[in-house]
GROMACS .gro file of N, CA and C in nm:
model
  390
    1MET      N    1  -4.406   7.015  -0.288
    1MET     CA    2  -4.541   7.070  -0.345
    1MET      C    3  -4.569   7.166  -0.290
    2GLY      N    4  -4.546   7.365  -0.347
    2GLY     CA    5  -4.623   7.441  -0.318
    2GLY      C    6  -4.788   7.473  -0.278
    3ILE      N    7  -4.763   7.540  -0.225
    3ILE     CA    8  -4.876   7.604  -0.261
    3ILE      C    9  -5.005   7.635  -0.392
    4LEU      N   10  -4.923   7.713  -0.481
    4LEU     CA   11  -4.997   7.646  -0.609
    4LEU      C   12  -5.028   7.544  -0.711
    5GLY      N   13  -4.939   7.437  -0.652
    5GLY     CA   14  -4.966   7.366  -0.715
    5GLY      C   15  -5.088   7.242  -0.627
    6SER      N   16  -5.081   7.277  -0.470
    6SER     CA   17  -5.189   7.196  -0.375
    6SER      C   18  -5.342   7.254  -0.432
    7ILE      N   19  -5.298   7.406  -0.489
    7ILE     CA   20  -5.452   7.449  -0.530
    7ILE      C   21  -5.489   7.373  -0.631
    8PHE      N   22  -5.429   7.334  -0.755
    8PHE     CA   23  -5.462   7.309  -0.863
    8PHE      C   24  -5.404   7.170  -0.983
    9THR      N   25  -5.328   7.119  -0.889
    9THR     CA   26  -5.323   6.972  -0.865
    9THR      C   27  -5.378   6.847  -0.829
   10TRP      N   28  -5.450   6.777  -0.837
   10TRP     CA   29  -5.508   6.637  -0.826
   10TRP      C   30  -5.430   6.537  -0.766
   11TRP      N   31  -5.316   6.534  -0.855
   11TRP     CA   32  -5.283   6.402  -0.911
   11TRP      C   33  -5.163   6.385  -0.827
   12ASN      N   34  -5.124   6.484  -0.765
   12ASN     CA   35  -4.994   6.489  -0.631
   12ASN      C   36  -5.037   6.511  -0.503
   13GLY      N   37  -5.147   6.454  -0.469
   13GLY     CA   38  -5.183   6.441  -0.352
   13GLY      C   39  -5.310   6.513  -0.304
   14ALA      N   40  -5.313   6.534  -0.227
   14ALA     CA   41  -5.442   6.627  -0.180
   14ALA      C   42  -5.441   6.798  -0.229
   15THR      N   43  -5.585   6.821  -0.315
   15THR     CA   44  -5.568   6.963  -0.346
   15THR      C   45  -5.558   7.044  -0.205
   16LEU      N   46  -5.616   7.159  -0.166
   16LEU     CA   47  -5.626   7.263  -0.104
   16LEU      C   48  -5.736   7.189  -0.007
   17GLY      N   49  -5.890   7.246  -0.135
   17GLY     CA   50  -5.982   7.225  -0.072
   17GLY      C   51  -6.040   7.106   0.020
   18THR      N   52  -5.953   6.991  -0.061
   18THR     CA   53  -5.943   6.886   0.030
   18THR      C   54  -5.910   6.874   0.155
   19THR      N   55  -5.793   6.945   0.157
   19THR     CA   56  -5.704   6.945   0.338
   19THR      C   57  -5.795   7.023   0.379
   20LEU      N   58  -5.845   7.159   0.343
   20LEU     CA   59  -5.977   7.244   0.418
   20LEU      C   60  -6.066   7.138   0.462
   21ALA      N   61  -6.085   7.065   0.385
   21ALA     CA   62  -6.245   6.990   0.381
   21ALA      C   63  -6.212   6.887   0.524
   22LEU      N   64  -6.082   6.832   0.548
   22LEU     CA   65  -6.018   6.748   0.639
   22LEU      C   66  -6.073   6.819   0.800
   23ARG      N   67  -6.128   6.917   0.819
   23ARG     CA   68  -6.036   6.972   0.944
   23ARG      C   69  -6.220   6.943   1.036
   24GLY      N   70  -6.215   6.912   1.153
   24GLY     CA   71  -6.338   6.815   1.220
   24GLY      C   72  -6.343   6.668   1.205
   25LYS      N   73  -6.268   6.637   1.130
   25LYS     CA   74  -6.271   6.501   1.075
   25LYS      C   75  -6.147   6.439   1.136
   26SER      N   76  -6.176   6.304   1.171
   26SER     CA   77  -6.059   6.234   1.218
   26SER      C   78  -5.939   6.167   1.149
   27ARG      N   79  -5.823   6.145   1.174
   27ARG     CA   80  -5.739   6.067   1.142
   27ARG      C   81  -5.726   5.947   1.183
   28VAL      N   82  -5.758   5.888   1.138
   28VAL     CA   83  -5.718   5.708   1.151
   28VAL      C   84  -5.610   5.608   1.132
   29GLY      N   85  -5.522   5.645   1.055
   29GLY     CA   86  -5.391   5.633   1.095
   29GLY      C   87  -5.363   5.562   0.903
   30THR      N   88  -5.203   5.563   0.910
   30THR     CA   89  -5.153   5.544   0.836
   30THR      C   90  -5.067   5.418   0.778
   31ASP      N   91  -5.050   5.368   0.679
   31ASP     CA   92  -5.038   5.267   0.615
   31ASP      C   93  -4.866   5.223   0.596
   32ALA      N   94  -4.818   5.147   0.517
   32ALA     CA   95  -4.597   5.181   0.523
   32ALA      C   96  -4.596   5.268   0.430
   33LEU      N   97  -4.666   5.314   0.294
   33LEU     CA   98  -4.664   5.395   0.225
   33LEU      C   99  -4.694   5.523   0.242
   34GLY      N  100  -4.741   5.559   0.330
   34GLY     CA  101  -4.711   5.716   0.403
   34GLY      C  102  -4.860   5.748   0.384
   35ASN      N  103  -4.969   5.685   0.312
   35ASN     CA  104  -5.103   5.685   0.295
   35ASN      C  105  -5.177   5.735   0.390
   36VAL      N  106  -5.239   5.841   0.418
   36VAL     CA  107  -5.298   5.876   0.587
   36VAL      C  108  -5.447   5.824   0.548
   37TYR      N  109  -5.541   5.784   0.609
   37TYR     CA  110  -5.661   5.761   0.628
   37TYR      C  111  -5.752   5.874   0.735
   38TRP      N  112  -5.877   5.885   0.660
   38TRP     CA  113  -5.973   5.947   0.758
   38TRP      C  114  -6.068   5.953   0.763
   39GLN      N  115  -6.154   5.973   0.867
   39GLN     CA  116  -6.284   5.926   0.881
   39GLN      C  117  -6.362   6.039   0.981
   40GLY      N  118  -6.493   6.059   0.838
   40GLY     CA  119  -6.585   6.175   0.930
   40GLY      C  120  -6.690   6.178   0.946
   41GLY      N  121  -6.820   6.233   0.954
   41GLY     CA  122  -6.929   6.275   0.875
   41GLY      C  123  -6.999   6.140   0.847
   42ARG      N  124  -7.106   6.167   0.780
   42ARG     CA  125  -7.184   6.017   0.690
   42ARG      C  126  -7.180   6.034   0.587
   43ASP      N  127  -7.166   5.887   0.524
   43ASP     CA  128  -7.263   5.866   0.356
   43ASP      C  129  -7.426   5.904   0.382
   44THR      N  130  -7.473   5.862   0.213
   44THR     CA  131  -7.557   5.833   0.205
   44THR      C  132  -7.658   5.747   0.291
   45ALA      N  133  -7.585   5.637   0.284
   45ALA     CA  134  -7.634   5.510   0.327
   45ALA      C  135  -7.631   5.521   0.496
   46GLY      N  136  -7.610   5.608   0.544
   46GLY     CA  137  -7.617   5.650   0.708
   46GLY      C  138  -7.415   5.568   0.760
   47ARG      N  139  -7.354   5.516   0.718
   47ARG     CA  140  -7.218   5.484   0.762
   47ARG      C  141  -7.104   5.592   0.751
   48PRO      N  142  -7.040   5.556   0.831
   48PRO     CA  143  -6.905   5.691   0.864
   48PRO      C  144  -6.812   5.664   0.740
   49ARG      N  145  -6.849   5.776   0.739
   49ARG     CA  146  -6.733   5.840   0.584
   49ARG      C  147  -6.603   5.826   0.570
   50ARG      N  148  -6.511   5.711   0.544
   50ARG     CA  149  -6.367   5.691   0.470
   50ARG      C  150  -6.284   5.770   0.337
   51TRP      N  151  -6.235   5.823   0.369
   51TRP     CA  152  -6.126   5.794   0.269
   51TRP      C  153  -5.978   5.843   0.297
   52VAL      N  154  -5.918   5.826   0.202
   52VAL     CA  155  -5.754   5.833   0.179
   52VAL      C  156  -5.695   5.945   0.096
   53ILE      N  157  -5.603   5.947   0.206
   53ILE     CA  158  -5.477   6.117   0.113
   53ILE      C  159  -5.409   6.041   0.096
   54TYR      N  160  -5.334   6.057   0.018
   54TYR     CA  161  -5.216   5.934  -0.056
   54TYR      C  162  -5.123   6.022  -0.017
   55SER      N  163  -4.980   5.980  -0.032
   55SER     CA  164  -4.833   5.989  -0.020
   55SER      C  165  -4.808   6.005  -0.155
   56GLY      N  166  -4.784   6.133  -0.267
   56GLY     CA  167  -4.745   6.079  -0.387
   56GLY      C  168  -4.840   6.109  -0.478
   57SER      N  169  -4.836   5.965  -0.600
   57SER     CA  170  -4.967   5.996  -0.673
   57SER      C  171  -5.102   5.922  -0.660
   58ASN      N  172  -5.198   5.988  -0.692
   58ASN     CA  173  -5.319   5.954  -0.675
   58ASN      C  174  -5.352   5.795  -0.749
   59ASP      N  175  -5.294   5.662  -0.693
   59ASP     CA  176  -5.311   5.547  -0.783
   59ASP      C  177  -5.379   5.442  -0.646
   60ALA      N  178  -5.539   5.452  -0.695
   60ALA     CA  179  -5.601   5.315  -0.571
   60ALA      C  180  -5.500   5.213  -0.613
   61SER      N  181  -5.400   5.174  -0.664
   61SER     CA  182  -5.382   5.032  -0.595
   61SER      C  183  -5.239   5.068  -0.557
   62ARG      N  184  -5.214   5.196  -0.495
   62ARG     CA  185  -5.083   5.156  -0.391
   62ARG      C  186  -5.188   5.186  -0.228
   63VAL      N  187  -5.307   5.139  -0.227
   63VAL     CA  188  -5.374   5.101  -0.128
   63VAL      C  189  -5.329   4.979  -0.042
   64PRO      N  190  -5.308   4.973   0.039
   64PRO     CA  191  -5.297   4.811   0.100
   64PRO      C  192  -5.394   4.724   0.109
   65PRO      N  193  -5.433   4.577   0.098
   65PRO     CA  194  -5.554   4.521   0.068
   65PRO      C  195  -5.633   4.551   0.232
   66GLU      N  196  -5.522   4.574   0.315
   66GLU     CA  197  -5.584   4.574   0.445
   66GLU      C  198  -5.653   4.701   0.417
   67TRP      N  199  -5.610   4.822   0.411
   67TRP     CA  200  -5.700   4.938   0.434
   67TRP      C  201  -5.811   4.951   0.325
   68PHE      N  202  -5.809   4.850   0.231
   68PHE     CA  203  -5.859   4.858   0.094
   68PHE      C  204  -5.979   4.819   0.224
   69SER      N  205  -6.016   4.695   0.243
   69SER     CA  206  -6.144   4.626   0.316
   69SER      C  207  -6.186   4.764   0.438
   70TRP      N  208  -6.135   4.857   0.528
   70TRP     CA  209  -6.160   4.956   0.577
   70TRP      C  210  -6.251   5.033   0.516
   71LEU      N  211  -6.199   5.085   0.373
   71LEU     CA  212  -6.230   5.193   0.283
   71LEU      C  213  -6.365   5.169   0.284
   72HIS      N  214  -6.378   5.023   0.231
   72HIS     CA  215  -6.490   5.006   0.183
   72HIS      C  216  -6.544   4.948   0.275
   73HIS      N  217  -6.577   4.986   0.428
   73HIS     CA  218  -6.663   4.883   0.511
   73HIS      C  219  -6.691   4.769   0.509
   74GLN      N  220  -6.606   4.689   0.458
   74GLN     CA  221  -6.573   4.561   0.485
   74GLN      C  222  -6.505   4.510   0.616
   75ILE      N  223  -6.464   4.614   0.683
   75ILE     CA  224  -6.417   4.601   0.826
   75ILE      C  225  -6.440   4.706   0.924
   76ASP      N  226  -6.491   4.656   1.021
   76ASP     CA  227  -6.522   4.831   1.105
   76ASP      C  228  -6.437   4.901   1.178
   77ASP      N  229  -6.356   4.809   1.211
   77ASP     CA  230  -6.227   4.909   1.280
   77ASP      C  231  -6.089   4.874   1.236
   78VAL      N  232  -6.025   4.995   1.243
   78VAL     CA  233  -5.866   5.000   1.175
   78VAL      C  234  -5.783   4.873   1.154
   79PRO      N  235  -5.736   4.806   1.028
   79PRO     CA  236  -5.654   4.694   0.989
   79PRO      C  237  -5.615   4.650   1.155
   80ASP      N  238  -5.555   4.726   1.189
   80ASP     CA  239  -5.453   4.667   1.289
   80ASP      C  240  -5.502   4.646   1.427
   81ARG      N  241  -5.580   4.680   1.473
   81ARG     CA  242  -5.708   4.599   1.556
   81ARG      C  243  -5.812   4.494   1.495
   82ALA      N  244  -5.841   4.453   1.390
   82ALA     CA  245  -5.950   4.396   1.368
   82ALA      C  246  -5.935   4.282   1.299
   83LEU      N  247  -5.803   4.287   1.212
   83LEU     CA  248  -5.735   4.183   1.128
   83LEU      C  249  -5.631   4.113   1.212
   84PRO      N  250  -5.604   4.016   1.187
   84PRO     CA  251  -5.522   3.858   1.234
   84PRO      C  252  -5.318   3.970   1.173
   85PRO      N  253  -5.269   3.923   1.298
   85PRO     CA  254  -5.134   3.990   1.252
   85PRO      C  255  -5.078   3.919   1.114
   86HIS      N  256  -4.984   3.958   1.032
   86HIS     CA  257  -4.888   3.938   0.884
   86HIS      C  258  -4.880   3.807   0.878
   87ARG      N  259  -4.950   3.758   0.825
   87ARG     CA  260  -4.879   3.566   0.804
   87ARG      C  261  -4.692   3.584   0.747
   88ILE      N  262  -4.583   3.490   0.780
   88ILE     CA  263  -4.489   3.520   0.694
   88ILE      C  264  -4.499   3.489   0.579
   89TRP      N  265  -4.521   3.372   0.516
   89TRP     CA  266  -4.610   3.310   0.341
   89TRP      C  267  -4.661   3.436   0.289
   90GLN      N  268  -4.728   3.520   0.318
   90GLN     CA  269  -4.814   3.667   0.245
   90GLN      C  270  -4.701   3.740   0.227
   91LYS      N  271  -4.715   3.797   0.100
   91LYS     CA  272  -4.630   3.829  -0.028
   91LYS      C  273  -4.659   4.011   0.017
   92GLU      N  274  -4.557   4.111  -0.023
   92GLU     CA  275  -4.623   4.233   0.018
   92GLU      C  276  -4.715   4.296  -0.097
   93PRO      N  277  -4.791   4.410  -0.119
   93PRO     CA  278  -4.850   4.396  -0.237
   93PRO      C  279  -4.782   4.490  -0.285
   94ILE      N  280  -4.771   4.516  -0.462
   94ILE     CA  281  -4.708   4.574  -0.522
   94ILE      C  282  -4.796   4.656  -0.628
   95ALA      N  283  -4.784   4.788  -0.622
   95ALA     CA  284  -4.863   4.860  -0.719
   95ALA      C  285  -4.873   4.843  -0.881
   96ASN      N  286  -4.992   4.850  -0.940
   96ASN     CA  287  -4.989   4.831  -1.043
   96ASN      C  288  -4.898   4.895  -1.180
   97PRO      N  289  -4.799   4.773  -1.184
   97PRO     CA  290  -4.707   4.820  -1.338
   97PRO      C  291  -4.720   4.884  -1.427
   98THR      N  292  -4.863   4.856  -1.481
   98THR     CA  293  -4.905   4.863  -1.618
   98THR      C  294  -4.846   5.051  -1.682
   99GLY      N  295  -4.786   5.032  -1.768
   99GLY     CA  296  -4.720   5.167  -1.831
   99GLY      C  297  -4.620   5.170  -1.791
  100THR      N  298  -4.531   5.069  -1.754
  100THR     CA  299  -4.413   5.078  -1.684
  100THR      C  300  -4.323   4.985  -1.780
  101ALA      N  301  -4.168   5.005  -1.738
  101ALA     CA  302  -4.105   4.907  -1.734
  101ALA      C  303  -4.123   4.725  -1.716
  102LEU      N  304  -4.200   4.757  -1.606
  102LEU     CA  305  -4.213   4.625  -1.505
  102LEU      C  306  -4.361   4.523  -1.570
  103ALA      N  307  -4.435   4.606  -1.680
  103ALA     CA  308  -4.570   4.583  -1.722
  103ALA      C  309  -4.521   4.454  -1.789
  104TYR      N  310  -4.679   4.339  -1.833
  104TYR     CA  311  -4.659   4.220  -1.886
  104TYR      C  312  -4.679   4.276  -1.992
  105ARG      N  313  -4.566   4.208  -2.069
  105ARG     CA  314  -4.545   4.192  -2.204
  105ARG      C  315  -4.577   4.085  -2.254
  106PRO      N  316  -4.633   4.057  -2.390
  106PRO     CA  317  -4.664   3.931  -2.461
  106PRO      C  318  -4.597   3.913  -2.524
  107PRO      N  319  -4.557   3.739  -2.594
  107PRO     CA  320  -4.506   3.741  -2.681
  107PRO      C  321  -4.547   3.769  -2.799
  108GLY      N  322  -4.478   3.866  -2.902
  108GLY     CA  323  -4.450   3.938  -3.000
  108GLY      C  324  -4.505   4.089  -2.986
  109ALA      N  325  -4.520   4.145  -2.860
  109ALA     CA  326  -4.552   4.281  -2.821
  109ALA      C  327  -4.393   4.373  -2.901
  110LEU      N  328  -4.437   4.486  -2.906
  110LEU     CA  329  -4.308   4.543  -2.985
  110LEU      C  330  -4.194   4.568  -2.888
  111GLU      N  331  -4.215   4.562  -2.754
  111GLU     CA  332  -4.156   4.596  -2.669
  111GLU      C  333  -4.040   4.485  -2.638
  112LYS      N  334  -4.075   4.376  -2.706
  112LYS     CA  335  -4.002   4.257  -2.700
  112LYS      C  336  -3.951   4.224  -2.801
  113GLY      N  337  -3.961   4.259  -2.869
  113GLY     CA  338  -3.896   4.226  -3.068
  113GLY      C  339  -4.006   4.210  -3.151
  114GLY      N  340  -4.111   4.186  -3.132
  114GLY     CA  341  -4.228   4.216  -3.250
  114GLY      C  342  -4.303   4.084  -3.304
  115THR      N  343  -4.214   4.001  -3.279
  115THR     CA  344  -4.190   3.841  -3.293
  115THR      C  345  -4.282   3.783  -3.227
  116ARG      N  346  -4.352   3.714  -3.259
  116ARG     CA  347  -4.433   3.569  -3.169
  116ARG      C  348  -4.368   3.466  -3.256
  117VAL      N  349  -4.475   3.357  -3.215
  117VAL     CA  350  -4.440   3.173  -3.234
  117VAL      C  351  -4.535   3.179  -3.351
  118ARG      N  352  -4.488   3.145  -3.502
  118ARG     CA  353  -4.526   3.073  -3.571
  118ARG      C  354  -4.678   3.003  -3.580
  119ALA      N  355  -4.777   3.013  -3.619
  119ALA     CA  356  -4.886   2.942  -3.632
  119ALA      C  357  -4.863   2.796  -3.616
  120THR      N  358  -4.983   2.692  -3.609
  120THR     CA  359  -4.921   2.543  -3.626
  120THR      C  360  -4.961   2.488  -3.655
  121GLY      N  361  -5.073   2.550  -3.755
  121GLY     CA  362  -5.157   2.518  -3.856
  121GLY      C  363  -5.252   2.456  -3.838
  122ASP      N  364  -5.286   2.423  -3.684
  122ASP     CA  365  -5.432   2.374  -3.669
  122ASP      C  366  -5.581   2.503  -3.668
  123TYR      N  367  -5.458   2.610  -3.710
  123TYR     CA  368  -5.636   2.728  -3.760
  123TYR      C  369  -5.655   2.756  -3.845
  124GLU      N  370  -5.808   2.729  -3.836
  124GLU     CA  371  -5.889   2.752  -3.986
  124GLU      C  372  -5.985   2.907  -3.979
  125ALA      N  373  -5.911   2.921  -4.120
  125ALA     CA  374  -6.014   3.078  -4.086
  125ALA      C  375  -6.174   3.067  -4.098
  126TRP      N  376  -6.256   3.178  -4.008
  126TRP     CA  377  -6.386   3.103  -4.050
  126TRP      C  378  -6.434   3.175  -4.182
  127SER      N  379  -6.536   3.126  -4.241
  127SER     CA  380  -6.607   3.197  -4.383
  127SER      C  381  -6.768   3.149  -4.351
  128PRO      N  382  -6.805   3.323  -4.467
  128PRO     CA  383  -6.957   3.288  -4.395
  128PRO      C  384  -7.015   3.224  -4.446
  129ASP      N  385  -6.936   3.103  -4.587
  129ASP     CA  386  -6.991   2.978  -4.677
  129ASP      C  387  -7.034   2.923  -4.601
  130ALA      N  388  -6.970   2.828  -4.459
  130ALA     CA  389  -6.929   2.733  -4.437
  130ALA      C  390  -7.054   2.665  -4.353
   0.00000   0.00000   0.00000
């Protein structure tokens, strides 16, 4: 992304203003997706201010659960030190597939042919006179 893209587009990563605001803040870590996590200053409740700079599109579902916990002050230390190691049976988190080909399509959706199972006859329409 060029300099003009970083000035005017917020949906493809951090803007120039955000990058300048990171001066004096501490870089805490990165996740497997390349997102970078920062901490510095205090919020209105007196807690340390925390935020993420996305690697690629700004989509909150791309933040792994352990870093979500850190961002929302559910854990105090970075996830590598505060959480137990990853278990072998745990699945990797996936990004929100809404709007993609992987999104859930119920039976009868136009993308699945638009035909749904016929009603079984146990449905009775509501009538205001009943």
